[in-house]
Coordinates of C-alpha atoms and ligand atoms in Angstrom, one line a residue:
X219 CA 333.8 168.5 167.5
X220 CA 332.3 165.2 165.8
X221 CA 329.8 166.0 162.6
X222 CA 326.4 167.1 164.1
X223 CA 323.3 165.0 161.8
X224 CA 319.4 165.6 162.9
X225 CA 318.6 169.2 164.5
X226 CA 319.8 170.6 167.2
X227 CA 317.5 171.3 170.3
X228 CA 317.2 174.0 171.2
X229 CA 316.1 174.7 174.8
X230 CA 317.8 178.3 175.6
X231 CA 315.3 180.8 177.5
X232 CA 315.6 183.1 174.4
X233 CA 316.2 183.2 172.3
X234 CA 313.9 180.0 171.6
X235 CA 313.0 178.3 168.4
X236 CA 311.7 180.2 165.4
X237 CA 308.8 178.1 163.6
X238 CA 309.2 177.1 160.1
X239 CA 305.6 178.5 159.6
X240 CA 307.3 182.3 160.8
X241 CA 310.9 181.5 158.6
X242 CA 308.6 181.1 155.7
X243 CA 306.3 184.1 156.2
X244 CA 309.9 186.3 156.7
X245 CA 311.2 184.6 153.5
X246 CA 309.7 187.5 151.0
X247 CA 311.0 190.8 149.5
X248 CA 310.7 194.1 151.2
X249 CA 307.8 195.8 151.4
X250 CA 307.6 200.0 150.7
X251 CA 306.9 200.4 155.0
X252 CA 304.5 203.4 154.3
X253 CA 302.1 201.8 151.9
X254 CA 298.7 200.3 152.9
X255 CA 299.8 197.1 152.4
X256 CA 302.2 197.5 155.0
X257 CA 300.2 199.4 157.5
X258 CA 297.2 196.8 157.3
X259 CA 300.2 194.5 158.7
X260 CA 301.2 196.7 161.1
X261 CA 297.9 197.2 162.2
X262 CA 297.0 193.3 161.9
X263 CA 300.1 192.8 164.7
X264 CA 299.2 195.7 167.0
X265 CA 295.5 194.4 167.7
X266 CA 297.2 191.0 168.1
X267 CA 300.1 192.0 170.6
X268 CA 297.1 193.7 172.5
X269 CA 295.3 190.6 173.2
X270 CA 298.4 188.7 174.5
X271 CA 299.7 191.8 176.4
X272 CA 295.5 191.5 177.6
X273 CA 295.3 195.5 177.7
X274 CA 293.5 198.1 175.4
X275 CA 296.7 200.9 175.4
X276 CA 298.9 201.2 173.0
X277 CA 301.8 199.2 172.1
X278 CA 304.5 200.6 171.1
X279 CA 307.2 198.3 168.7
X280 CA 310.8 199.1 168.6
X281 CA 313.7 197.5 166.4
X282 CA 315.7 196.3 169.6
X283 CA 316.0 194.0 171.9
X284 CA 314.5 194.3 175.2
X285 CA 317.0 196.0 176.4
X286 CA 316.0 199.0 174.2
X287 CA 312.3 198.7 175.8
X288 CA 313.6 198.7 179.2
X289 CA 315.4 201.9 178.3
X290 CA 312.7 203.4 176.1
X291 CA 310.1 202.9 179.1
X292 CA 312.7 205.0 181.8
X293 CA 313.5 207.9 179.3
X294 CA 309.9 208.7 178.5
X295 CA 309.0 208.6 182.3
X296 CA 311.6 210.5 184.1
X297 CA 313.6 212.9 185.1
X298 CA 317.4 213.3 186.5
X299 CA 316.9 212.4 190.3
X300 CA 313.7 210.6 190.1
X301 CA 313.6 207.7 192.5
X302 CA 312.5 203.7 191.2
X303 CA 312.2 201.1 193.4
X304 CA 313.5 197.8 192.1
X305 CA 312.1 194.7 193.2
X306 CA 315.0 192.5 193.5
X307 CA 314.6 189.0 191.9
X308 CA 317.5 188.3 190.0
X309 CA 320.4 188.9 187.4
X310 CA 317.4 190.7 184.9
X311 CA 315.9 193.0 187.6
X312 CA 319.1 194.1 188.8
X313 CA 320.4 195.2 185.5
X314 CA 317.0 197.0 184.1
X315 CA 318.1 199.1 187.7
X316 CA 321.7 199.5 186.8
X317 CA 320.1 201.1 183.1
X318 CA 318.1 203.4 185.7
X319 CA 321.3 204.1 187.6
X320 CA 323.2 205.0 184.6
X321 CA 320.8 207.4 183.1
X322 CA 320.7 209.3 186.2
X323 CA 317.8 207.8 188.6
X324 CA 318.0 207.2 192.0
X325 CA 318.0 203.6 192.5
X326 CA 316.5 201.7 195.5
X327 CA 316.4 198.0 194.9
X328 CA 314.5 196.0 197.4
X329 CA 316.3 192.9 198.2
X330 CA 314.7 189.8 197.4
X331 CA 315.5 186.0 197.9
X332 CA 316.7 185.0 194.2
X333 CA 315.0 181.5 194.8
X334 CA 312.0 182.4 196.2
X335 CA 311.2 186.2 193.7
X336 CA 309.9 189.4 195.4
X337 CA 307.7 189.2 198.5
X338 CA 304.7 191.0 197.7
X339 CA 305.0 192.1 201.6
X340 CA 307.9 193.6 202.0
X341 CA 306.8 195.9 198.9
X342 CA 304.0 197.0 200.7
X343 CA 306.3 197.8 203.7
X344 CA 308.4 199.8 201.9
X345 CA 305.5 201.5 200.2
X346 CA 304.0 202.4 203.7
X347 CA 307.2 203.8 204.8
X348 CA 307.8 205.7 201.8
X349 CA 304.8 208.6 202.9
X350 CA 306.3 211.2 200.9
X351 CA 305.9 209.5 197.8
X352 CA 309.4 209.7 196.9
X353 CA 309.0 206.6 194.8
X354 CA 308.0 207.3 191.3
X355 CA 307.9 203.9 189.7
X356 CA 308.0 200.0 191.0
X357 CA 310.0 197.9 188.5
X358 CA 309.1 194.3 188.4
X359 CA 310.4 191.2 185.9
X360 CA 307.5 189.4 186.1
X361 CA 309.8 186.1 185.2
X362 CA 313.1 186.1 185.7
X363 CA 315.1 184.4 183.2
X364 CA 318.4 183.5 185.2
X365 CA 316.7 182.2 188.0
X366 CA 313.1 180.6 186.7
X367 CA 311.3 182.3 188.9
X368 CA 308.1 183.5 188.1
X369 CA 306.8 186.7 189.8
X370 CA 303.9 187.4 191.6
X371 CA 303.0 190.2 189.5
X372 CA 298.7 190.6 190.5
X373 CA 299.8 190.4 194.1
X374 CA 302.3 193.3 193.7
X375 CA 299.8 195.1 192.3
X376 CA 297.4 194.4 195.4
X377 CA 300.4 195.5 197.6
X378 CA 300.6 198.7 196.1
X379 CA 297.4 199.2 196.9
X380 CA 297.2 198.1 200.3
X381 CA 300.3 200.5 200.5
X382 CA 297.9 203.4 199.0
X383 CA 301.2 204.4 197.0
X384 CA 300.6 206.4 193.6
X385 CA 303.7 204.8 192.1
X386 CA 303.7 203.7 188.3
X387 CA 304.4 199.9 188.0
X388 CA 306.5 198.8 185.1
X389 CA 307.0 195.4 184.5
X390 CA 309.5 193.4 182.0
X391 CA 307.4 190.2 180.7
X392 CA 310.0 189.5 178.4
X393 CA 309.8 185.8 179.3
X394 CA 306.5 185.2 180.4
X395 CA 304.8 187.0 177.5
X396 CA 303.1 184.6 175.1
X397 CA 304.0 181.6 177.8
X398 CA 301.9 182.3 181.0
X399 CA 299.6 184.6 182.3
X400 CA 299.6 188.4 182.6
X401 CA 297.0 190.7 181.9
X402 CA 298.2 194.2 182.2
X403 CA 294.6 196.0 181.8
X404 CA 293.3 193.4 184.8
X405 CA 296.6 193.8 187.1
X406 CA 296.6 197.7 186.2
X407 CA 300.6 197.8 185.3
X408 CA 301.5 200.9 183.9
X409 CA 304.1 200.2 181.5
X410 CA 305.2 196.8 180.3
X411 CA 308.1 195.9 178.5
X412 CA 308.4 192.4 176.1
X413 CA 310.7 191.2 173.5
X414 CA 310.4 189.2 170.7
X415 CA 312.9 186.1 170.9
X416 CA 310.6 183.9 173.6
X417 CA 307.2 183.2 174.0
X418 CA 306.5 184.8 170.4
X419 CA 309.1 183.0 168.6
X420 CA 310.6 185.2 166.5
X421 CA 314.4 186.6 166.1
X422 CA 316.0 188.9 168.5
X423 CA 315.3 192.0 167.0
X424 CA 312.3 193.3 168.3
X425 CA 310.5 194.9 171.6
X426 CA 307.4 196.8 172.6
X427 CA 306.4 198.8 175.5
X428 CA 302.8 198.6 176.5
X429 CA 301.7 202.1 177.9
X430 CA 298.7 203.0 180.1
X431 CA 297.3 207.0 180.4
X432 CA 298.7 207.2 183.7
X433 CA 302.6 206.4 182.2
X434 CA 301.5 208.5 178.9
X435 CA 300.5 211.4 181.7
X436 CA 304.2 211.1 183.4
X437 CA 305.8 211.3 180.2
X438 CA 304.4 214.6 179.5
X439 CA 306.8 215.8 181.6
X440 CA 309.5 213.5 181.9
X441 CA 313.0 215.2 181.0
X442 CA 315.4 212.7 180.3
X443 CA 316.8 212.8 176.9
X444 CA 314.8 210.7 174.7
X445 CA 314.9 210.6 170.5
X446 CA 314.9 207.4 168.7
X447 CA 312.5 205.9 172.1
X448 CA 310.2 209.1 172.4
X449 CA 306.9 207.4 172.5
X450 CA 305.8 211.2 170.6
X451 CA 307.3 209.7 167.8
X452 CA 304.7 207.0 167.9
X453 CA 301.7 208.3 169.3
X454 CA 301.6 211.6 167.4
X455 CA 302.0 210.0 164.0
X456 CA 299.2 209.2 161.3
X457 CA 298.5 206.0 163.3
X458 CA 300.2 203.8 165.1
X459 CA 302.1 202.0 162.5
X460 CA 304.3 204.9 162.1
X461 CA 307.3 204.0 163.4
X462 CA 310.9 205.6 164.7
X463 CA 312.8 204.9 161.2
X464 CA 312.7 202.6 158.7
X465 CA 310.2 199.3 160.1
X466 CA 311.6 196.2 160.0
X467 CA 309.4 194.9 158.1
X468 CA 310.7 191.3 158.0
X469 CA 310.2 191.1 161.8
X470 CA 306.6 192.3 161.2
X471 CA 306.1 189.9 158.7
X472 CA 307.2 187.0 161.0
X473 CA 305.2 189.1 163.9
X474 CA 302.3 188.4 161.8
X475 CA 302.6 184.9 161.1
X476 CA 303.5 184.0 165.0
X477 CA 300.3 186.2 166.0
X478 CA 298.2 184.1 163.7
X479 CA 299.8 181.0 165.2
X480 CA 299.2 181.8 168.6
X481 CA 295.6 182.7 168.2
X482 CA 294.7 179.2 165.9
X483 CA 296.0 177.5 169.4
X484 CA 294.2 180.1 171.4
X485 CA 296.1 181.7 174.1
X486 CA 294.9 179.3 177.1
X487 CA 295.8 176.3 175.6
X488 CA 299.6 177.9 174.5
X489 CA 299.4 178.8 178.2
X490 CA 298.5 175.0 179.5
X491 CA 301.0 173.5 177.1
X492 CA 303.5 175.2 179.0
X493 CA 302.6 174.5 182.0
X494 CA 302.2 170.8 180.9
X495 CA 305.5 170.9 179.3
X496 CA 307.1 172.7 182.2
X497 CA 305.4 170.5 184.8
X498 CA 307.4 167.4 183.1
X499 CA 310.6 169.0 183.3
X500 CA 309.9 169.7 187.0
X501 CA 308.9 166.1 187.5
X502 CA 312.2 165.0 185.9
X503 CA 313.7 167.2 188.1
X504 CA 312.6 166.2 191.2
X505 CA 313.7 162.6 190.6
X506 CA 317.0 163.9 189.6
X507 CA 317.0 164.9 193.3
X508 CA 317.6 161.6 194.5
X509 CA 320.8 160.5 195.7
X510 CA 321.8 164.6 196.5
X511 CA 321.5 165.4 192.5
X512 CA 320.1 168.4 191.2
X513 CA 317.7 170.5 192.3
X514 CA 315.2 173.0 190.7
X515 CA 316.0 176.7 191.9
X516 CA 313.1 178.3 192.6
X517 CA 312.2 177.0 196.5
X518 CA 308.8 177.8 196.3
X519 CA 306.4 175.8 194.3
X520 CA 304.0 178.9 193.9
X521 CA 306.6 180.4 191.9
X522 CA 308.1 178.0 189.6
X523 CA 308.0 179.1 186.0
X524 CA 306.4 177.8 183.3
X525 CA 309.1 179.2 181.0
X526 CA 312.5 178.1 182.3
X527 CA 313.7 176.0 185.4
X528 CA 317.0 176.8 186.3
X529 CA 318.7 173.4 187.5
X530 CA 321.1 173.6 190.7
X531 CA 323.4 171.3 190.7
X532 CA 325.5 169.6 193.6
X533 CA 328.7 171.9 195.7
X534 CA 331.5 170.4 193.9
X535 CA 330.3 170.0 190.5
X536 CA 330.4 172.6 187.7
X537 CA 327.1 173.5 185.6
X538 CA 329.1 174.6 182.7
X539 CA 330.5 171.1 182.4
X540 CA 327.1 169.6 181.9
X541 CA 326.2 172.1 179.4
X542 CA 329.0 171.4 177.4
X543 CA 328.6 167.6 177.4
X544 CA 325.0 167.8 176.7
X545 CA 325.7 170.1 173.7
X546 CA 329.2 168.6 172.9
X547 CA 327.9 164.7 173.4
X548 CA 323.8 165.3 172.4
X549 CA 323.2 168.7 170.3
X550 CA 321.5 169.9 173.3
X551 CA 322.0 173.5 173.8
X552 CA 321.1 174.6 177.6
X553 CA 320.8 178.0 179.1
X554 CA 323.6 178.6 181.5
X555 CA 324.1 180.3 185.3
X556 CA 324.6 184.0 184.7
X557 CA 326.1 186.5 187.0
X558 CA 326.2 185.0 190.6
X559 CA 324.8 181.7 189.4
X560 CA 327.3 180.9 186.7
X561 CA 328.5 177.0 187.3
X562 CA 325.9 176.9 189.9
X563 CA 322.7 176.4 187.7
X564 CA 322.1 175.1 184.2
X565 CA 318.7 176.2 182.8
X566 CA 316.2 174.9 180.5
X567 CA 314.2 176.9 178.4
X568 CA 311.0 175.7 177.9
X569 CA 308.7 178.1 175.9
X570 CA 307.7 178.8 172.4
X571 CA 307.6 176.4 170.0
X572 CA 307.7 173.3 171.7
X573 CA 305.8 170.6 172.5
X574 CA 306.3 167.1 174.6
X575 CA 309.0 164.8 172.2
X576 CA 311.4 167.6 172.0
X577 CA 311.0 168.1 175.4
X578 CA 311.3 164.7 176.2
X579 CA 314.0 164.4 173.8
X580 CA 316.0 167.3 175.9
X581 CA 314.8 165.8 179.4
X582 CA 317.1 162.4 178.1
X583 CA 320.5 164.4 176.8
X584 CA 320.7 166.0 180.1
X585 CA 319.9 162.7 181.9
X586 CA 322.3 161.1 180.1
X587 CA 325.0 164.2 180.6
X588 CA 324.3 164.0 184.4
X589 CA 325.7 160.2 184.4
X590 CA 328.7 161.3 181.9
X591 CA 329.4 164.4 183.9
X592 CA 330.1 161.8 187.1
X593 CA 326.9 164.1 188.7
X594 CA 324.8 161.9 191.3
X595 CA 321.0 161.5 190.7
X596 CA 318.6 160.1 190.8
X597 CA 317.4 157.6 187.6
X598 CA 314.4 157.6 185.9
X599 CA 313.8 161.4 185.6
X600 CA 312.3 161.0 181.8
X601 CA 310.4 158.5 182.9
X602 CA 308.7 160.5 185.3
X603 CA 308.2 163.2 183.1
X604 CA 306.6 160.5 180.5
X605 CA 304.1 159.8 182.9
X606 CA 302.8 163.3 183.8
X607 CA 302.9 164.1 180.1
X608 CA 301.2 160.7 179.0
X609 CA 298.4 161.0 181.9
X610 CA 298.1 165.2 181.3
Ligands
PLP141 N1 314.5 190.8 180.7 C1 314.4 189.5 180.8 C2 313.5 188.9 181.7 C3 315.2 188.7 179.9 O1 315.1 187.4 180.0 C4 316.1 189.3 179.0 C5 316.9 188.6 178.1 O2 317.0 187.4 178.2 C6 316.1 190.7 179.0 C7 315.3 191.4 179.9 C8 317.0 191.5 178.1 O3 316.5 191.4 176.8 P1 317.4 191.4 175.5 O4 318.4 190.4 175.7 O5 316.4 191.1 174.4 O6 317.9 192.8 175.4

């Protein structure tokens, strides 16, 4: 592979790019975790991750990736032979139930149209017909990273309730947090789950599990094994900086800074430079179209996301051969199709730290990629996305 000069773009859903201004605040020596320094940071990020999560419970922080918070949050809620419904949407929602399956829940997984998310609908059917309240707990990813499908998380809420069904609702924001709305007080979820690497900025490394008194009431008498993830371990302690094990302080230290940054920008306006920037690659997108080129995969404008678009492109051609042009030819690095939709879609991650040159920058590889990988479309897709982000 030829010498690579300039940086590379970066535009994986997650992880995403880590700000200079959060490299520097991680480049210092460790810090004694239980001395007040320490815990005024601690307590610093915990009153910060509350206003993104938008809820006054507690968050709990784990050193893991969000897989470790999807796990945590079904070990402190159940017990062998509990039943979850999951709300099929994609690659991410079936695997948080396969973690269910394999520590011993009963498993129902609503299916759901991978381009179009979960139909707040047929949840409520199901709830209706469940009148024994079997169901303990609905599991949602409010976006769903392989697909770029955004959930309609408020209106599953609202179809509980029409359903009258007690069920806990548990949602993975791991891609939306930090990127587009959710407001887990307002929407009344019960235990949300993010991560660290995406709309926050920061290395993999990190998760947190947002708990309401109705999920901290289950827990009580939840019997799953549960050590290093027993929320006890949190809650119980001096405060809630106390932690299970050593903190990773670095991470907290970057936590910090990327808390700070977000609120200098104000969450709104990180939310509408998503959407703008999102917007443009859906406008280049759409152009693409033309001439029976690529397509975006979500097939419902209501539920594009503002984080990733997932890029379907033409029977007969192979996603993973654009990727590898656009990062072999341009230093582009692109999400690609996973599980069912590998070679089928290419995806671009657009959240974090971003704004519209590297975005336009990444719009014209993957134009350019599309010509070289003999791919029809339609020209001019940068253009259209200079447009929208000149006039927005
Ligand atoms: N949920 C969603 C929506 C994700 O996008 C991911 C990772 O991309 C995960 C869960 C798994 O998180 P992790 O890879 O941090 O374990």
């Amino acid at each position: 592979m030829a010498v690579m000069r300039g940086r590379q773009f970066f535009q994986n859903p997650g992880p995403t790019n880590i700000p200079d201004r959060v490299l520097r605040a991680m480049d210092r020596p460790a810090m004694d975790f239980m001395s007040e320094d320490f815990r005024a940071i601690a307590g610093e990020c915990a009153e910060g991750l509350r206003r993104v999560f938008k809820t006054e419970n507690p968050i709990l922080i784990y050193a893991a990736s969000g897989h470790g918070a999807w796990e945590a949050a079904l070990v402190n809620l159940f017990s062998p032979g509990d039943k979850v419904l999951v709300l099929e949407s994609g690659y991410f929602s079936l695997n948080w139930g396969r973690i269910a399956g394999a520590l011993g829940l009963v498993v129902e997984t609503l299916p759901g149209d991978w381009r179009a998310g979960v139909d707040p609908a047929a949840v409520e059917a199901r709830l209706k017909e469940d009148r024994a309240h079997e169901i303990r707990a609905v599991l949602l990813v409010h976006n769903e990273t392989s697909t770029g499908v955004a959930n309609r998380c408020a209106e599953v809420r609202r179809a509980i309730d029409r359903a009258g069904h007690p069920a806990l609702y548990l949602s993975d924001v791991i891609s939306s947090l930090g990127c587009f709305d959710f407001r887990m007080d307002e929407w009344q979820l019960d235990v949300v789950v993010g991560g660290s690497q995406k709309g926050l900025m920061l290395p993999v490394g990190m998760s947190f599990t947002a708990v309401s008194a109705k999920a901290l009431k289950a827990s009580e008498t939840a019997r799953l094994p549960r050590i290093y993830w027993d929320w006890r371990r949190f809650l119980t302690g001096r405060d809630q900086t106390s932690f299970s094990g050593t903190a990773p302080v670095h991470m907290f230290f970057g936590l910090q800074e990327a808390l700070r940054m977000i609120e200098e920008e104000g969450l709104d306006q990180v939310h509408a430079r998503h959407h703008r920037l999102a917007e443009a690659v859906r406008r280049s997108v759409r152009v693409w179209r033309q001439n029976n080129g690529p397509e975006i995969f979500a097939s419902d404008p209501r539920v594009e996301s503002d984080s990733v678009t997932a890029v379907l492109v033409p029977e007969g051609h192979d996603a993973e051969v654009v990727r590898k042009i656009c990062l072999e030819r341009f230093n582009v690095s692109l999400g690609g199709g996973l599980d069912r939709l590998g070679g089928r879609v290419f995806r671009i991650g657009h959240m974090g730290d971003l704004n519209e040159p590297m975005i336009l920058g990444a719009l014209a590889a993957v134009e350019m990629t599309l010509g070289l990988a003999g791919v029809p479309h339609g020209k001019g897709g940068v253009d259209a996305a200079m447009t929208h982000l000149a006039a927005s």
